[in-house]
Coordinates of N, CA and C in Angstrom, one line a residue:
M1 N 1.9 -12.3 95.2 CA 2.8 -13.2 96.0 C 4.1 -13.1 95.2
A2 N 5.1 -13.0 96.2 CA 6.6 -12.6 95.7 C 7.0 -14.0 95.1
L3 N 7.8 -13.8 94.0 CA 8.3 -14.8 93.2 C 9.7 -15.1 93.9
L4 N 10.0 -16.5 93.9 CA 11.1 -16.8 94.5 C 12.3 -16.9 93.4
A5 N 13.6 -16.5 93.7 CA 14.6 -16.3 92.7 C 15.0 -17.6 92.5
A6 N 15.2 -17.8 91.2 CA 15.8 -19.2 90.7 C 17.1 -19.5 91.2
P7 N 17.6 -20.7 91.8 CA 18.7 -20.8 92.2 C 20.0 -20.6 91.3
V8 N 21.0 -20.1 91.6 CA 22.0 -19.9 91.0 C 23.0 -21.0 90.6
P9 N 23.1 -21.5 89.2 CA 23.9 -22.7 89.1 C 25.4 -22.5 89.6
T10 N 25.8 -23.7 90.3 CA 27.0 -23.4 90.9 C 28.3 -24.6 90.1
T11 N 29.4 -24.4 90.4 CA 30.3 -25.6 89.7 C 30.3 -26.8 90.7
T12 N 30.2 -27.9 90.0 CA 30.3 -29.2 90.7 C 31.7 -29.5 90.8
A13 N 32.2 -30.0 91.8 CA 33.6 -30.3 92.0 C 33.8 -31.5 92.8
S14 N 34.5 -32.3 92.3 CA 35.2 -33.5 93.1 C 36.7 -33.5 93.1
Y15 N 37.3 -33.9 94.1 CA 38.8 -33.8 94.0 C 39.4 -34.9 95.1
A16 N 40.7 -35.3 94.6 CA 41.4 -36.2 95.6 C 42.9 -35.8 95.6
V17 N 43.5 -35.9 96.8 CA 44.8 -35.8 97.0 C 45.6 -36.8 97.7
Y18 N 46.4 -37.5 97.0 CA 47.1 -38.6 97.6 C 48.5 -38.2 98.0
D19 N 48.8 -38.3 99.2 CA 50.2 -38.2 99.9 C 51.2 -39.4 99.7
R20 N 52.1 -39.3 98.8 CA 53.0 -40.6 98.7 C 54.0 -40.9 99.9
I21 N 54.0 -40.0 100.8 CA 54.8 -40.3 101.9 C 53.9 -41.0 103.1
T22 N 52.8 -40.4 103.3 CA 52.0 -41.1 104.6 C 51.0 -42.1 103.9
H23 N 50.9 -42.1 102.5 CA 50.1 -42.9 101.7 C 48.5 -42.9 102.1
T24 N 48.1 -41.7 102.3 CA 46.7 -41.2 102.7 C 46.0 -40.5 101.5
L25 N 44.8 -40.6 101.4 CA 44.0 -40.0 100.5 C 43.0 -39.0 101.1
T26 N 43.0 -37.9 100.7 CA 41.9 -36.9 101.1 C 41.1 -36.5 100.1
G27 N 39.8 -35.8 100.3 CA 39.3 -35.5 98.9 C 37.5 -35.2 99.5
R28 N 37.1 -35.3 98.2 CA 35.7 -34.9 98.2 C 34.9 -35.7 97.1
D29 N 33.9 -36.3 97.3 CA 33.2 -37.1 96.1 C 34.2 -37.8 95.3
V30 N 35.1 -38.5 96.1 CA 36.2 -39.2 95.3 C 35.6 -40.3 94.1
H31 N 34.6 -40.9 94.4 CA 34.2 -41.8 93.7 C 33.0 -41.3 92.5
K32 N 32.8 -40.1 92.6 CA 31.9 -39.3 91.8 C 32.2 -39.7 90.2
P33 N 31.3 -40.3 89.3 CA 31.8 -40.4 88.0 C 31.6 -39.0 87.2
I34 N 32.5 -38.8 86.3 CA 32.4 -37.5 85.7 C 33.1 -37.9 84.4
R35 N 32.8 -37.2 83.1 CA 33.4 -37.3 82.0 C 34.8 -36.9 81.9
S36 N 35.8 -37.7 81.3 CA 37.1 -37.5 81.4 C 37.8 -36.3 80.7
A37 N 37.1 -36.0 79.6 CA 37.7 -35.2 78.7 C 39.0 -35.6 78.2
S38 N 40.1 -34.9 78.2 CA 41.4 -35.4 77.5 C 42.3 -36.0 78.8
L39 N 41.7 -36.3 80.0 CA 42.5 -37.2 80.9 C 42.6 -38.6 80.5
V40 N 41.5 -39.0 79.6 CA 41.5 -40.3 79.3 C 42.9 -40.7 78.4
K41 N 43.4 -39.6 77.9 CA 44.7 -39.7 77.1 C 45.7 -40.5 77.5
I42 N 45.8 -40.2 78.9 CA 46.9 -41.1 79.8 C 46.6 -42.6 79.7
L43 N 45.4 -43.0 79.8 CA 45.0 -44.4 79.5 C 45.4 -44.9 78.1
I44 N 45.1 -44.0 77.1 CA 45.5 -44.2 75.8 C 47.0 -44.6 75.6
A45 N 47.8 -43.7 76.1 CA 49.2 -43.7 76.2 C 49.8 -45.0 76.9
I46 N 49.1 -45.3 78.1 CA 49.4 -46.5 78.8 C 49.2 -47.9 77.8
E47 N 48.0 -47.9 77.2 CA 47.6 -48.9 76.5 C 48.7 -49.1 75.2
Q48 N 48.8 -48.1 74.7 CA 49.8 -48.1 73.4 C 51.2 -48.5 73.9
L49 N 51.7 -48.1 74.9 CA 53.1 -48.3 75.4 C 53.1 -49.9 76.0
E50 N 52.2 -50.2 76.5 CA 52.2 -51.6 77.1 C 52.0 -52.8 76.2
T51 N 51.2 -52.4 75.1 CA 50.8 -53.5 74.2 C 51.4 -53.3 72.8
R52 N 51.7 -52.2 72.4 CA 52.2 -52.0 71.0 C 53.5 -51.2 70.9
G53 N 54.0 -50.6 72.0 CA 55.3 -50.0 72.2 C 55.1 -48.5 72.0
D54 N 56.2 -47.8 71.9 CA 56.3 -46.1 71.8 C 55.8 -45.8 70.5
D55 N 55.2 -44.6 70.3 CA 54.8 -44.1 69.2 C 55.0 -42.5 69.2
P56 N 55.3 -42.0 68.1 CA 55.7 -40.4 68.0 C 54.5 -39.7 68.5
R57 N 53.2 -40.3 68.2 CA 51.8 -39.5 68.5 C 51.8 -39.2 69.9
I58 N 52.5 -40.2 70.8 CA 52.1 -39.8 72.3 C 52.7 -38.6 72.7
E59 N 53.8 -38.1 72.2 CA 54.3 -36.9 72.6 C 53.3 -35.7 72.5
P60 N 52.8 -35.5 71.2 CA 51.7 -34.4 71.1 C 50.6 -34.5 71.6
M61 N 50.2 -36.0 72.1 CA 48.8 -36.2 72.6 C 49.0 -35.7 74.1
L62 N 49.9 -36.1 74.8 CA 50.2 -35.7 76.3 C 50.7 -34.2 76.4
R63 N 51.7 -33.7 75.6 CA 52.2 -32.3 76.0 C 51.5 -31.4 75.5
V64 N 50.8 -31.3 74.4 CA 49.7 -30.2 74.0 C 48.3 -31.0 73.6
S65 N 48.2 -31.8 74.3 CA 46.8 -32.5 74.1 C 46.2 -32.7 73.0
D66 N 46.9 -33.1 71.9 CA 46.6 -33.1 70.5 C 45.3 -34.2 70.5
D67 N 44.2 -33.8 69.9 CA 43.0 -34.7 69.6 C 43.2 -35.6 68.6
N68 N 43.9 -35.2 67.6 CA 44.1 -35.8 66.3 C 44.9 -37.2 66.5
A69 N 45.8 -37.0 67.4 CA 46.8 -38.1 67.8 C 46.0 -39.0 68.6
A70 N 45.2 -38.4 69.7 CA 44.5 -39.4 70.7 C 43.6 -40.2 69.7
S71 N 42.7 -39.6 68.8 CA 41.7 -40.3 68.0 C 42.4 -41.5 67.3
E72 N 43.4 -41.1 66.6 CA 44.1 -42.4 66.0 C 44.5 -43.4 66.7
L73 N 45.2 -43.2 67.9 CA 45.5 -44.2 68.7 C 44.3 -44.9 69.6
W74 N 43.2 -44.1 69.6 CA 42.1 -44.7 70.2 C 41.6 -45.8 69.5
V75 N 41.5 -45.6 68.0 CA 40.9 -46.6 67.0 C 41.9 -47.6 67.0
E76 N 43.3 -47.5 66.6 CA 44.3 -48.4 66.7 C 44.3 -49.4 67.9
N77 N 43.9 -48.8 69.0 CA 44.0 -49.7 70.3 C 42.8 -50.3 70.7
G78 N 41.8 -50.4 69.8 CA 40.6 -51.1 70.0 C 39.3 -50.3 70.7
W79 N 39.3 -48.9 70.2 CA 38.2 -48.1 70.6 C 37.9 -48.0 72.3
D80 N 36.7 -48.4 72.4 CA 36.1 -48.3 73.9 C 36.6 -49.6 74.7
Q81 N 37.2 -50.5 74.0 CA 37.6 -51.8 74.7 C 39.0 -51.4 75.4
L82 N 39.7 -50.3 74.7 CA 40.9 -50.1 75.4 C 40.7 -49.4 77.0
V83 N 39.6 -48.8 77.2 CA 39.1 -48.5 78.5 C 38.8 -49.7 79.3
V84 N 38.0 -50.6 78.7 CA 37.8 -51.8 79.5 C 39.1 -52.7 79.9
R85 N 40.1 -52.6 79.1 CA 41.2 -53.5 79.5 C 42.0 -52.6 80.4
T86 N 42.4 -51.3 80.1 CA 43.1 -50.8 81.2 C 42.5 -50.5 82.6
A87 N 41.1 -50.5 82.6 CA 40.4 -50.5 83.8 C 40.7 -51.8 84.7
E88 N 40.5 -52.8 83.8 CA 40.7 -54.1 84.6 C 42.2 -54.1 85.0
R89 N 43.0 -53.8 84.1 CA 44.5 -54.1 84.5 C 45.0 -53.3 85.8
L90 N 44.4 -52.0 85.6 CA 44.9 -51.0 86.6 C 43.9 -51.0 88.1
K91 N 42.9 -51.8 88.0 CA 41.9 -52.2 88.9 C 41.2 -50.8 89.4
L92 N 40.8 -50.1 88.2 CA 40.1 -48.8 88.5 C 38.5 -49.2 89.0
K93 N 38.0 -48.6 89.9 CA 36.6 -48.9 90.4 C 35.4 -48.0 89.5
D94 N 35.9 -47.0 89.2 CA 34.8 -46.1 88.6 C 35.0 -45.8 87.1
T95 N 35.9 -46.2 86.6 CA 36.0 -45.9 85.1 C 35.2 -46.9 84.1
R96 N 34.6 -46.2 83.2 CA 33.7 -46.9 82.2 C 33.8 -46.3 80.8
P97 N 33.9 -47.3 79.8 CA 34.0 -46.7 78.4 C 32.8 -45.8 78.1
P98 N 32.9 -44.9 77.0 CA 32.0 -44.1 76.7 C 30.8 -44.9 76.1
E99 N 29.5 -44.4 75.9 CA 28.4 -45.0 75.4 C 28.5 -45.1 73.9
K100 N 29.1 -44.2 73.3 CA 29.3 -44.2 71.9 C 30.8 -44.4 72.0
R101 N 31.4 -45.4 71.1 CA 32.7 -45.7 71.3 C 33.7 -44.8 70.6
G102 N 33.3 -43.9 69.8 CA 34.1 -43.0 69.1 C 34.4 -41.7 69.9
M103 N 33.5 -41.6 71.0 CA 33.6 -40.4 71.6 C 34.6 -40.6 73.0
W104 N 35.9 -40.8 72.8 CA 36.8 -41.0 73.9 C 36.7 -40.0 75.1
G105 N 36.3 -38.8 74.8 CA 36.3 -37.8 75.9 C 35.1 -38.0 76.8
Y106 N 34.2 -38.8 76.4 CA 33.2 -39.2 77.5 C 33.3 -40.5 78.1
T107 N 34.5 -40.9 78.2 CA 34.7 -42.1 79.1 C 34.6 -41.5 80.6
A108 N 34.1 -42.4 81.4 CA 33.7 -42.0 82.8 C 34.9 -42.3 83.8
V109 N 35.3 -41.4 84.5 CA 36.4 -41.6 85.4 C 35.8 -40.9 86.8
S110 N 36.8 -41.1 87.8 CA 36.6 -40.4 89.0 C 37.8 -40.1 89.6
A111 N 37.7 -39.0 90.7 CA 39.1 -38.6 91.1 C 39.9 -39.7 91.7
Y112 N 39.2 -40.6 92.3 CA 39.9 -41.8 93.1 C 40.7 -42.4 91.9
D113 N 39.9 -42.7 90.8 CA 40.4 -43.6 89.8 C 41.6 -42.7 89.1
V114 N 41.5 -41.7 89.0 CA 42.7 -40.8 88.3 C 43.9 -40.8 89.2
V115 N 43.7 -40.7 90.5 CA 44.7 -40.8 91.4 C 45.4 -42.4 91.1
K116 N 44.7 -43.3 91.0 CA 45.1 -44.8 90.8 C 45.9 -44.8 89.6
I117 N 45.5 -44.1 88.6 CA 46.4 -44.2 87.2 C 47.8 -43.4 87.5
Y118 N 47.9 -42.4 88.2 CA 49.1 -41.9 88.4 C 49.9 -42.8 89.4
R119 N 49.3 -43.4 90.4 CA 49.9 -44.1 91.4 C 50.6 -45.5 90.5
Y120 N 49.6 -46.1 89.5 CA 50.3 -47.1 88.7 C 51.5 -46.6 87.9
L121 N 51.5 -45.5 87.4 CA 52.3 -44.9 86.7 C 53.8 -44.8 87.5
L122 N 53.6 -44.5 88.7 CA 54.7 -44.1 89.7 C 55.2 -45.4 90.4
E123 N 54.3 -46.4 90.6 CA 54.7 -47.5 91.4 C 54.7 -48.8 90.7
D124 N 53.9 -48.9 89.6 CA 53.9 -50.2 89.0 C 54.2 -50.5 87.6
A125 N 54.0 -49.3 86.8 CA 54.3 -49.5 85.4 C 55.8 -49.8 85.3
K126 N 56.2 -50.5 84.1 CA 57.5 -50.6 83.7 C 58.3 -49.3 83.5
P127 N 59.6 -49.4 83.9 CA 60.3 -47.8 83.8 C 60.1 -47.3 82.5
K128 N 60.2 -47.7 81.4 CA 60.0 -47.2 80.1 C 58.7 -46.5 80.1
V129 N 57.6 -47.2 80.4 CA 56.3 -46.8 80.4 C 56.1 -45.4 81.4
R130 N 56.5 -45.4 82.6 CA 56.8 -44.4 83.6 C 57.6 -43.4 82.9
R131 N 58.6 -43.7 82.5 CA 59.5 -42.3 82.1 C 59.0 -41.7 80.7
T132 N 58.3 -42.4 80.0 CA 57.8 -41.8 78.7 C 56.7 -41.0 79.0
I133 N 55.7 -41.5 79.8 CA 54.3 -40.6 80.2 C 54.7 -39.5 81.1
M134 N 55.4 -39.8 82.2 CA 55.6 -38.9 83.1 C 56.8 -37.7 82.5
G135 N 57.5 -38.2 81.8 CA 58.5 -37.2 80.9 C 57.8 -36.2 80.3
H136 N 56.8 -36.6 79.5 CA 55.8 -35.7 78.7 C 55.1 -35.0 79.5
L137 N 54.6 -35.5 80.5 CA 53.7 -34.5 81.5 C 54.5 -33.5 82.2
Q138 N 55.8 -33.8 82.4 CA 56.6 -32.9 83.1 C 56.9 -31.8 82.1
R139 N 56.9 -32.0 80.8 CA 57.3 -31.1 79.6 C 55.9 -30.5 79.1
A140 N 54.8 -30.7 79.5 CA 53.4 -30.1 79.2 C 53.7 -28.8 78.8
E141 N 53.1 -28.3 77.7 CA 53.3 -26.8 77.1 C 52.0 -26.0 77.6
K142 N 52.2 -24.8 77.8 CA 51.4 -23.9 78.3 C 49.9 -23.8 77.1
C143 N 50.4 -23.8 75.8 CA 49.3 -23.8 74.7 C 49.0 -25.2 74.4
A144 N 47.8 -25.5 74.3 CA 47.4 -26.9 73.6 C 47.2 -26.7 72.1
S145 N 47.1 -27.8 71.3 CA 47.2 -27.8 70.0 C 45.7 -27.1 69.5
D146 N 44.8 -27.2 70.1 CA 43.4 -26.6 69.8 C 43.4 -25.1 70.1
G147 N 44.3 -24.5 70.7 CA 44.2 -23.1 71.0 C 43.9 -22.7 72.4
F148 N 43.6 -23.8 73.4 CA 43.3 -23.5 74.7 C 44.5 -23.3 75.6
D149 N 44.4 -22.5 76.6 CA 45.7 -22.4 77.4 C 45.5 -23.2 78.7
Q150 N 46.5 -24.1 78.8 CA 46.5 -25.4 79.6 C 47.1 -24.8 81.0
S151 N 47.4 -23.6 81.3 CA 48.1 -23.2 82.5 C 47.4 -23.0 83.7
F152 N 46.0 -23.4 83.8 CA 45.2 -23.3 85.0 C 45.3 -24.4 85.8
G153 N 44.8 -24.4 87.1 CA 45.0 -25.5 88.1 C 46.4 -25.7 88.4
L154 N 47.0 -27.1 88.3 CA 48.2 -27.3 88.9 C 49.4 -26.5 88.5
P155 N 49.5 -26.2 87.1 CA 50.7 -25.4 86.8 C 50.5 -23.9 87.4
S156 N 49.3 -23.5 87.6 CA 49.2 -22.2 88.0 C 49.5 -22.1 89.8
A157 N 49.0 -23.1 90.3 CA 49.0 -23.1 91.8 C 50.1 -23.9 92.4
T158 N 50.8 -24.6 91.7 CA 51.8 -25.4 92.3 C 53.3 -25.1 91.5
W159 N 54.3 -25.7 92.1 CA 55.7 -25.6 91.6 C 56.2 -26.8 90.8
R160 N 56.2 -26.5 89.7 CA 56.8 -27.5 88.7 C 56.1 -28.9 88.7
P161 N 54.8 -28.8 88.5 CA 54.1 -30.0 88.4 C 54.3 -30.9 87.2
A162 N 54.1 -32.1 87.2 CA 53.9 -32.9 85.8 C 52.5 -33.0 85.8
F163 N 51.8 -32.6 84.6 CA 50.3 -32.4 84.6 C 49.5 -32.8 83.3
K164 N 48.3 -33.3 83.4 CA 47.5 -33.6 82.4 C 46.1 -32.8 82.6
Q165 N 45.7 -31.9 81.6 CA 44.5 -31.2 81.8 C 43.4 -31.9 81.0
G166 N 42.1 -31.3 81.2 CA 41.1 -31.8 80.4 C 40.0 -30.8 80.3
W167 N 39.3 -30.6 79.2 CA 38.4 -29.6 78.8 C 37.4 -30.1 78.0
S168 N 36.2 -29.7 78.0 CA 35.0 -30.2 77.1 C 34.0 -29.3 77.1
G169 N 33.2 -28.8 76.2 CA 32.1 -28.1 76.0 C 32.2 -26.7 76.2
F170 N 33.4 -26.1 75.6 CA 33.5 -24.6 75.7 C 33.6 -24.0 74.4
G171 N 33.3 -24.8 73.2 CA 33.4 -24.2 71.9 C 34.7 -24.0 71.5
D172 N 35.1 -23.0 70.9 CA 36.3 -22.7 70.4 C 36.8 -21.5 71.5
P173 N 38.2 -21.5 71.6 CA 38.9 -20.7 72.5 C 38.6 -19.2 72.0
A174 N 38.2 -18.3 73.1 CA 37.9 -16.9 72.8 C 39.1 -16.1 72.4
K175 N 40.2 -16.5 73.1 CA 41.4 -16.0 72.9 C 42.5 -17.0 72.6
P176 N 42.6 -17.5 71.4 CA 43.5 -18.9 71.1 C 44.9 -18.6 71.6
C177 N 45.4 -19.5 72.2 CA 46.8 -19.6 72.9 C 47.8 -19.8 71.7
V178 N 47.2 -20.2 70.6 CA 48.3 -20.4 69.5 C 47.7 -19.3 68.3
D179 N 48.7 -19.2 67.2 CA 48.2 -18.4 66.2 C 47.0 -19.0 65.3
R180 N 47.1 -20.2 65.0 CA 46.3 -20.9 64.1 C 45.7 -22.1 64.9
P181 N 44.8 -21.9 65.6 CA 44.2 -23.2 66.3 C 43.6 -24.1 65.5
R182 N 43.8 -25.4 65.7 CA 43.5 -26.6 64.9 C 41.9 -26.7 65.0
P183 N 41.1 -26.8 63.8 CA 39.7 -26.8 63.9 C 39.2 -27.9 64.7
R184 N 38.4 -28.0 65.6 CA 37.9 -29.1 66.4 C 36.9 -30.2 65.9
I185 N 37.2 -31.3 66.2 CA 36.5 -32.3 65.8 C 35.1 -32.1 66.0
Q186 N 34.1 -32.5 65.1 CA 32.6 -32.0 65.2 C 32.1 -32.7 66.5
W187 N 32.4 -34.2 66.8 CA 31.6 -34.7 67.9 C 32.1 -34.3 69.3
E188 N 33.2 -33.4 69.3 CA 33.6 -32.9 70.5 C 32.8 -31.7 70.9
L189 N 31.9 -31.2 70.0 CA 31.3 -30.0 70.4 C 30.1 -30.0 71.2
D190 N 29.7 -31.1 71.8 CA 28.7 -31.3 72.7 C 28.9 -30.3 73.8
T191 N 27.8 -29.4 74.3 CA 28.0 -28.5 75.2 C 27.3 -28.8 76.7
K192 N 27.0 -30.0 77.0 CA 26.5 -30.3 78.1 C 27.6 -30.0 79.3
S193 N 27.1 -29.2 80.3 CA 28.0 -29.0 81.5 C 29.4 -28.9 81.1
P194 N 29.8 -27.8 80.7 CA 31.4 -27.7 80.4 C 32.1 -28.3 81.4
A195 N 33.2 -29.1 81.0 CA 34.2 -29.7 82.0 C 35.5 -29.1 82.0
L196 N 36.1 -29.0 83.1 CA 37.4 -28.6 83.1 C 38.3 -29.3 84.4
H197 N 39.1 -30.0 84.0 CA 40.0 -30.8 85.0 C 41.5 -30.7 84.8
T198 N 42.2 -30.7 86.2 CA 43.5 -30.7 86.3 C 43.9 -31.9 87.1
S199 N 44.9 -32.4 86.7 CA 45.6 -33.6 87.4 C 47.0 -33.7 87.0
G200 N 47.6 -34.4 88.1 CA 49.1 -34.5 88.0 C 49.9 -34.9 89.3
T201 N 51.1 -34.5 89.3 CA 52.0 -34.7 90.5 C 52.5 -33.5 90.9
C202 N 52.8 -33.1 92.3 CA 53.6 -32.1 92.7 C 54.3 -32.4 94.0
L203 N 55.6 -32.3 94.0 CA 56.4 -32.8 95.2 C 56.1 -34.1 95.5
F204 N 55.4 -34.5 96.7 CA 55.2 -35.9 97.3 C 53.7 -36.2 97.0
S205 N 52.9 -35.4 96.1 CA 51.3 -35.7 96.1 C 51.0 -35.8 94.7
I206 N 49.9 -36.6 94.5 CA 49.1 -36.8 93.3 C 47.9 -36.0 93.5
V207 N 47.6 -35.1 92.6 CA 46.4 -34.4 92.7 C 45.4 -34.5 91.6
V208 N 44.2 -34.5 92.0 CA 43.1 -34.5 90.7 C 42.0 -33.7 91.3
V209 N 41.6 -32.7 90.4 CA 40.4 -31.9 90.5 C 39.8 -31.8 89.3
L210 N 38.4 -32.7 89.4 CA 37.5 -32.5 88.2 C 36.3 -31.7 88.5
T211 N 36.0 -30.9 87.4 CA 34.8 -29.9 87.6 C 33.9 -30.0 86.5
L212 N 32.5 -29.6 86.8 CA 31.5 -29.4 85.7 C 31.1 -28.0 86.1
H213 N 30.7 -27.2 85.0 CA 30.3 -25.9 85.3 C 29.0 -25.5 84.5
P214 N 28.3 -24.7 85.1 CA 27.1 -24.3 84.3 C 27.2 -23.9 83.0
E215 N 26.3 -24.3 82.1 CA 26.2 -24.0 80.7 C 26.5 -22.5 80.5
G216 N 27.3 -22.1 79.6 CA 27.4 -20.7 79.4 C 28.6 -20.2 80.1
T217 N 29.3 -20.9 81.0 CA 30.4 -20.5 81.7 C 31.6 -20.3 80.7
T218 N 32.3 -19.2 80.9 CA 33.5 -19.0 79.9 C 34.7 -19.9 80.5
Y219 N 35.5 -20.2 79.5 CA 36.8 -21.1 79.8 C 37.5 -20.2 80.8
E220 N 37.7 -19.0 80.6 CA 38.5 -18.1 81.7 C 38.0 -18.2 83.0
K221 N 36.6 -18.1 83.2 CA 36.0 -18.2 84.4 C 36.2 -19.4 85.0
A222 N 36.0 -20.5 84.4 CA 36.1 -21.8 84.8 C 37.5 -22.0 85.3
A223 N 38.4 -21.8 84.3 CA 39.9 -21.8 84.7 C 40.3 -21.2 86.0
K224 N 39.8 -20.1 86.1 CA 40.0 -19.3 87.5 C 39.6 -19.9 88.7
R225 N 38.2 -20.6 88.5 CA 37.6 -21.4 89.7 C 38.6 -22.8 89.9
V226 N 39.1 -23.3 88.8 CA 39.8 -24.5 88.9 C 41.1 -24.3 89.6
T227 N 41.6 -23.3 89.3 CA 43.0 -22.8 89.8 C 42.8 -22.4 91.4
Q228 N 41.7 -21.7 91.6 CA 41.5 -21.4 93.3 C 41.4 -22.7 93.9
L229 N 40.6 -23.5 93.4 CA 40.2 -24.7 94.0 C 41.5 -25.7 94.3
T230 N 42.3 -25.7 93.2 CA 43.6 -26.6 93.2 C 44.4 -25.7 94.4
E231 N 44.4 -24.3 94.5 CA 45.3 -23.6 95.6 C 44.7 -24.1 96.8
E232 N 43.5 -24.3 97.0 CA 43.0 -24.7 98.4 C 43.4 -26.0 98.8
V233 N 43.2 -27.2 97.6 CA 43.4 -28.4 98.2 C 45.0 -28.9 98.1
T234 N 45.8 -27.8 97.4 CA 47.3 -28.2 97.6 C 48.0 -27.5 98.6
K235 N 47.3 -26.6 99.5 CA 47.8 -25.6 100.3 C 48.8 -26.5 101.5
H236 N 50.0 -26.2 101.5 CA 51.0 -26.7 102.4 C 51.6 -28.1 101.9
R237 N 51.1 -28.4 100.6 CA 51.5 -29.9 100.2 C 52.4 -29.7 99.0
C238 N 52.2 -28.7 98.1 CA 53.1 -28.5 96.8 C 53.8 -27.1 96.8

């Protein structure tokens, strides 16, 4: 009897594109919950700015996705309750705090909610909050503080975006984007379905692409897939 070949694991992707001129949203599985990785850092920045004021740690947290800065601000702003408060304030539908309150990267989000976060920043947030966060995202750097290359997705597929990336489950970078990558925090080394996300604004659109990849997928392969998908969903838009 012939043996059936095992199915090849594939990338799971959800995405949403919001047109700020026509006010229309298009996408796929826009309400699918997925762990946020570093996208939650935007919520951390919103909470800090709206309740405690500006802080020098916001800049590295957003521009080079610094985890130490995020961890400190996460604790100072109430751990998981930060997510509860911001989700309620921004009227997010699918966002939930992590089961273990110290693991901020395991906050649940959806493409729909990440679009709503950007819409809040652009349409409803106080000018200082908007300028601070979007200003840092417009100046996001190629190399993250942990050695990963942040140039996949929106910065590779579109022109001059403001962007925030997310990644989780890839171990340490095979080819560090900086000379001396900072050691990764131990609880971030969970390797369930490596996650790679790109989000931000380009021209008149808000774009969110969230992906999970089969275990063992390299960062480079996942980044290429995310960039290709971003090119597809932003075609003729950005």
